[in-house]
Short mmCIF file of C-alpha atoms in Angstrom, two decimals:
data_model
loop_
_atom_site.label_atom_id
_atom_site.label_comp_id
_atom_site.label_asym_id
_atom_site.label_seq_id
_atom_site.Cartn_x
_atom_site.Cartn_y
_atom_site.Cartn_z
CA MET L 86 13.54 4.82 -21.09
CA LYS L 87 15.85 2.87 -18.60
CA ALA L 88 15.21 -0.30 -16.46
CA LEU L 89 17.96 -1.63 -14.17
CA ASP L 90 17.09 -5.21 -15.18
CA PRO L 91 16.57 -6.91 -18.85
CA LEU L 92 13.19 -8.31 -17.96
CA SER L 93 11.83 -4.81 -16.74
CA GLN L 94 13.31 -3.20 -19.78
CA PHE L 95 11.91 -5.78 -22.36
CA GLY L 96 8.16 -5.29 -20.50
CA LEU L 97 8.44 -1.62 -20.73
CA VAL L 98 9.51 -1.82 -24.55
CA HIS L 99 6.85 -4.29 -25.21
CA ALA L 100 3.85 -2.45 -23.45
CA LEU L 101 4.71 0.96 -24.95
CA ARG L 102 6.44 0.78 -28.40
CA GLN L 103 2.77 0.31 -30.09
CA ARG L 104 1.26 3.22 -28.18
CA PRO L 105 0.92 5.84 -30.72
CA GLU L 106 0.99 8.72 -27.99
CA ILE L 107 4.51 8.44 -27.21
CA SER L 108 7.73 7.48 -29.10
CA LEU L 109 10.45 5.58 -27.59
CA ILE L 110 13.94 6.61 -28.39
CA SER L 111 17.15 4.75 -27.42
CA ASP L 112 20.01 6.04 -25.55
CA THR L 113 22.21 6.72 -29.00
CA ASP L 114 18.97 8.65 -30.44
CA LEU L 115 18.86 10.60 -27.17
CA ALA L 116 22.41 11.75 -27.34
CA ALA L 117 21.83 13.06 -30.82
CA LEU L 118 18.37 14.53 -30.01
CA LEU L 119 19.37 16.52 -27.05
CA PRO L 120 21.54 19.06 -28.76
CA GLY L 121 18.75 20.14 -30.91
CA LEU L 122 16.59 20.56 -27.98
CA SER L 123 18.81 23.26 -26.64
CA THR L 124 18.72 25.43 -29.71
CA ASP L 125 14.79 25.44 -30.26
CA GLN L 126 12.82 24.72 -27.26
CA ARG L 127 9.86 25.87 -28.88
CA THR L 128 9.68 23.43 -31.59
CA ALA L 129 11.36 20.44 -29.87
CA PRO L 130 9.15 17.72 -28.59
CA PRO L 131 9.30 17.14 -24.91
CA VAL L 132 11.52 14.46 -23.91
CA VAL L 133 10.62 12.50 -20.61
CA ALA L 134 13.07 9.77 -18.85
CA LEU L 135 11.10 6.74 -17.76
CA ILE L 136 13.08 4.81 -15.28
CA ALA L 137 12.04 1.64 -13.51
CA VAL L 138 13.63 0.22 -10.39
CA ASP L 139 13.17 -2.07 -7.68
CA SER L 140 14.05 0.45 -4.95
CA LEU L 141 15.63 3.78 -4.98
CA ASP L 142 18.95 2.79 -3.85
CA THR L 143 22.33 4.32 -4.80
CA GLY L 144 22.41 2.76 -8.25
CA ALA L 145 18.92 4.07 -9.16
CA VAL L 146 19.81 7.60 -7.79
CA GLN L 147 22.81 7.90 -9.95
CA VAL L 148 20.61 6.99 -13.01
CA LEU L 149 18.11 9.60 -12.23
CA ARG L 150 21.14 12.14 -11.88
CA ASN L 151 22.50 11.01 -15.05
CA ALA L 152 19.37 11.54 -16.78
CA THR L 153 19.21 15.24 -15.50
CA GLN L 154 22.96 15.60 -16.33
CA ARG L 155 22.03 14.58 -20.16
CA GLY L 156 19.27 17.04 -20.51
CA CYS L 157 16.13 15.31 -19.52
CA ARG L 158 14.44 17.75 -17.23
CA ARG L 159 11.13 15.74 -16.94
CA THR L 160 11.62 12.20 -15.35
CA VAL L 161 8.99 9.56 -14.40
CA LEU L 162 9.80 7.02 -11.91
CA ILE L 163 8.32 3.25 -11.73
CA GLY L 164 9.21 1.72 -8.44
CA GLY L 165 8.80 -1.75 -6.67
CA THR L 166 9.22 -0.52 -3.09
CA ILE L 167 8.42 3.55 -2.52
CA ASP L 168 9.04 4.23 1.11
CA ASP L 169 8.92 7.78 2.87
CA ASP L 170 12.81 8.34 2.18
CA ALA L 171 12.75 7.10 -1.32
CA LEU L 172 9.81 9.54 -1.95
CA MET L 173 11.54 12.39 -0.60
CA THR L 174 14.61 11.47 -2.39
CA ALA L 175 12.50 11.35 -5.87
CA VAL L 176 11.03 14.61 -5.15
CA GLU L 177 14.50 16.17 -4.26
CA LEU L 178 15.89 14.76 -7.60
CA GLY L 179 13.09 16.62 -9.51
CA VAL L 180 11.03 13.53 -10.47
CA SER L 181 7.84 14.65 -12.21
CA GLY L 182 5.89 11.48 -11.73
CA VAL L 183 6.01 8.41 -9.59
CA LEU L 184 4.03 4.82 -9.95
CA ARG L 185 4.36 1.73 -8.21
CA ARG L 186 5.36 -1.29 -10.29
CA THR L 187 2.24 -3.29 -9.43
CA GLU L 188 0.12 -0.37 -10.63
CA ALA L 189 2.12 0.17 -13.95
CA THR L 190 -0.09 -0.59 -16.59
CA ALA L 191 0.49 0.55 -19.91
CA ASP L 192 -2.36 3.33 -19.94
CA ARG L 193 -1.10 4.58 -16.63
CA ILE L 194 2.59 4.75 -17.89
CA VAL L 195 1.45 6.77 -20.89
CA HIS L 196 -0.96 9.09 -18.68
CA LEU L 197 2.20 9.72 -16.61
CA VAL L 198 4.47 10.36 -19.25
CA GLN L 199 1.82 12.45 -20.91
CA ALA L 200 1.51 14.65 -17.80
CA ALA L 201 5.38 15.09 -17.68
CA ALA L 202 5.75 16.05 -21.01
CA ALA L 203 3.19 18.97 -20.25
CA GLY L 204 5.04 19.98 -17.19
CA ASP L 205 2.70 18.43 -14.57
CA GLY L 206 3.59 16.02 -11.80
CA SER L 207 1.64 13.22 -10.59
CA LEU L 208 1.60 10.92 -7.70
CA PRO L 209 -0.62 8.43 -6.45
CA PRO L 210 -2.93 9.94 -3.88
CA ASP L 211 -1.74 7.92 -0.78
CA LEU L 212 1.87 8.95 -1.75
CA LEU L 213 0.95 12.47 -2.19
CA GLY L 214 -0.75 12.57 1.51
CA ARG L 215 2.65 10.94 2.80
CA LEU L 216 4.62 13.57 1.03
CA LEU L 217 2.52 16.45 2.52
CA GLY L 218 2.71 15.12 5.77
CA GLN L 219 6.55 15.04 5.63
CA VAL L 220 6.59 18.46 4.69
CA SER L 221 4.46 19.23 7.53
CA ARG L 222 6.59 17.62 9.87
CA MET L 223 9.68 19.05 8.70
CA GLN L 224 8.04 22.42 9.09
CA ARG L 225 7.07 21.77 12.55
CA HIS L 226 9.85 19.97 13.94
CA VAL L 227 12.96 21.35 11.89
CA LEU L 228 12.26 24.70 10.37
CA ALA L 229 9.81 26.37 12.89
CA PRO L 230 12.12 25.96 15.81
CA ARG L 231 14.79 27.65 13.91
CA GLY L 232 12.42 30.49 12.85
CA LEU L 233 12.55 29.27 9.11
CA SER L 234 9.92 28.31 6.92
CA HIS L 235 9.74 25.65 3.93
CA THR L 236 10.69 28.74 1.69
CA GLY L 237 14.08 28.87 3.35
CA LEU L 238 13.33 32.40 4.31
CA SER L 239 13.01 33.34 8.09
CA ASP L 240 9.82 35.18 9.03
CA ARG L 241 11.96 38.44 9.62
CA GLU L 242 13.50 38.09 6.17
CA THR L 243 10.02 37.53 4.57
CA GLN L 244 8.64 40.65 6.33
CA VAL L 245 11.50 42.84 5.26
CA LEU L 246 11.41 41.69 1.70
CA ARG L 247 7.76 42.19 1.67
CA LEU L 248 7.88 45.81 2.70
CA VAL L 249 10.95 46.39 0.25
CA ALA L 250 8.66 44.89 -2.48
CA ASP L 251 6.05 47.76 -1.23
CA GLY L 252 8.77 50.40 -2.07
CA LYS L 253 9.64 51.04 1.34
CA ASP L 254 13.31 52.08 2.24
CA THR L 255 15.65 50.96 5.10
CA GLN L 256 14.14 53.89 7.49
CA GLU L 257 10.70 53.05 6.76
CA ILE L 258 11.09 49.20 7.21
CA ALA L 259 12.79 49.77 10.51
CA ARG L 260 10.05 51.93 11.96
CA GLU L 261 7.37 49.87 10.78
CA LEU L 262 8.92 46.61 12.32
CA SER L 263 10.47 48.17 15.22
CA TYR L 264 13.79 47.30 14.31
CA SER L 265 17.15 49.35 14.21
CA GLU L 266 18.35 50.21 10.39
CA ARG L 267 21.37 48.06 10.97
CA THR L 268 19.19 45.12 11.35
CA VAL L 269 17.06 45.71 8.31
CA LYS L 270 20.41 46.02 6.49
CA ASN L 271 21.75 42.91 8.13
CA VAL L 272 18.76 40.72 7.07
CA LEU L 273 18.99 41.80 3.35
CA HIS L 274 22.55 41.17 3.56
CA ASP L 275 22.15 37.83 4.73
CA VAL L 276 19.37 37.15 2.42
CA THR L 277 21.48 38.45 -0.81
CA SER L 278 24.62 36.27 0.32
CA ARG L 279 22.96 33.24 0.97
CA LEU L 280 20.88 33.14 -2.17
CA GLN L 281 23.74 34.94 -4.26
CA LEU L 282 21.85 37.47 -5.25
CA LYS L 283 23.10 40.91 -6.43
CA ASN L 284 20.91 43.34 -4.55
CA ARG L 285 17.87 44.31 -2.62
CA SER L 286 16.19 44.50 -5.84
CA HIS L 287 17.41 41.30 -7.18
CA ALA L 288 16.21 39.54 -3.95
CA VAL L 289 12.82 41.02 -4.22
CA ALA L 290 12.59 39.80 -7.74
CA TYR L 291 13.63 36.36 -6.73
CA ALA L 292 11.43 35.87 -4.09
CA LEU L 293 8.56 36.89 -5.99
CA ARG L 294 9.54 34.47 -9.13
CA GLU L 295 9.75 31.82 -6.67
CA GLY L 296 6.62 32.44 -4.89
CA LEU L 297 8.34 33.07 -1.38
CA ILE L 298 6.52 36.61 -0.78
#
């Protein structure tokens, strides 16, 4: 748990230390605990970094990055001001849950921490709507004009990977999509190079695992 000012830190500790659902740990305890997490993830308790900031400025972003680098893969953010840019930044940094400071009761914080510990994400409904709106605008105005989707694959790349997943060879894919065999090979080469994959089978496995096709 980390707040960027002493008063917020005191308030969070006071609000949460009596809650039996969660256990507060210090930075020192965290440093001792995280090596154990890497050795046996099945029995180790989930660790959630709880970070309270006024705004998601450079200092706050660094705190979030530090938490991730130290091994906290689940992060909950309490913010005083959460505009659209801050929301996108939080998502890009892998934040699991976001809560406004004005809505941060002990019950809500505990609920958010428990959701993050279970691997779930949580956003206030209006923030979720704003986030989806941003993703939609990005798709329409940035990705679509370039022939890309939010998956990072173009329509042509997606089509080719789906046919590879169906077991078709280069010649069959070229015939079905009315491409030359050279084009099909170039598409697969571009995908494997960009995503740093070994071969077409690896590309298909990656795309299926990530839900891209």
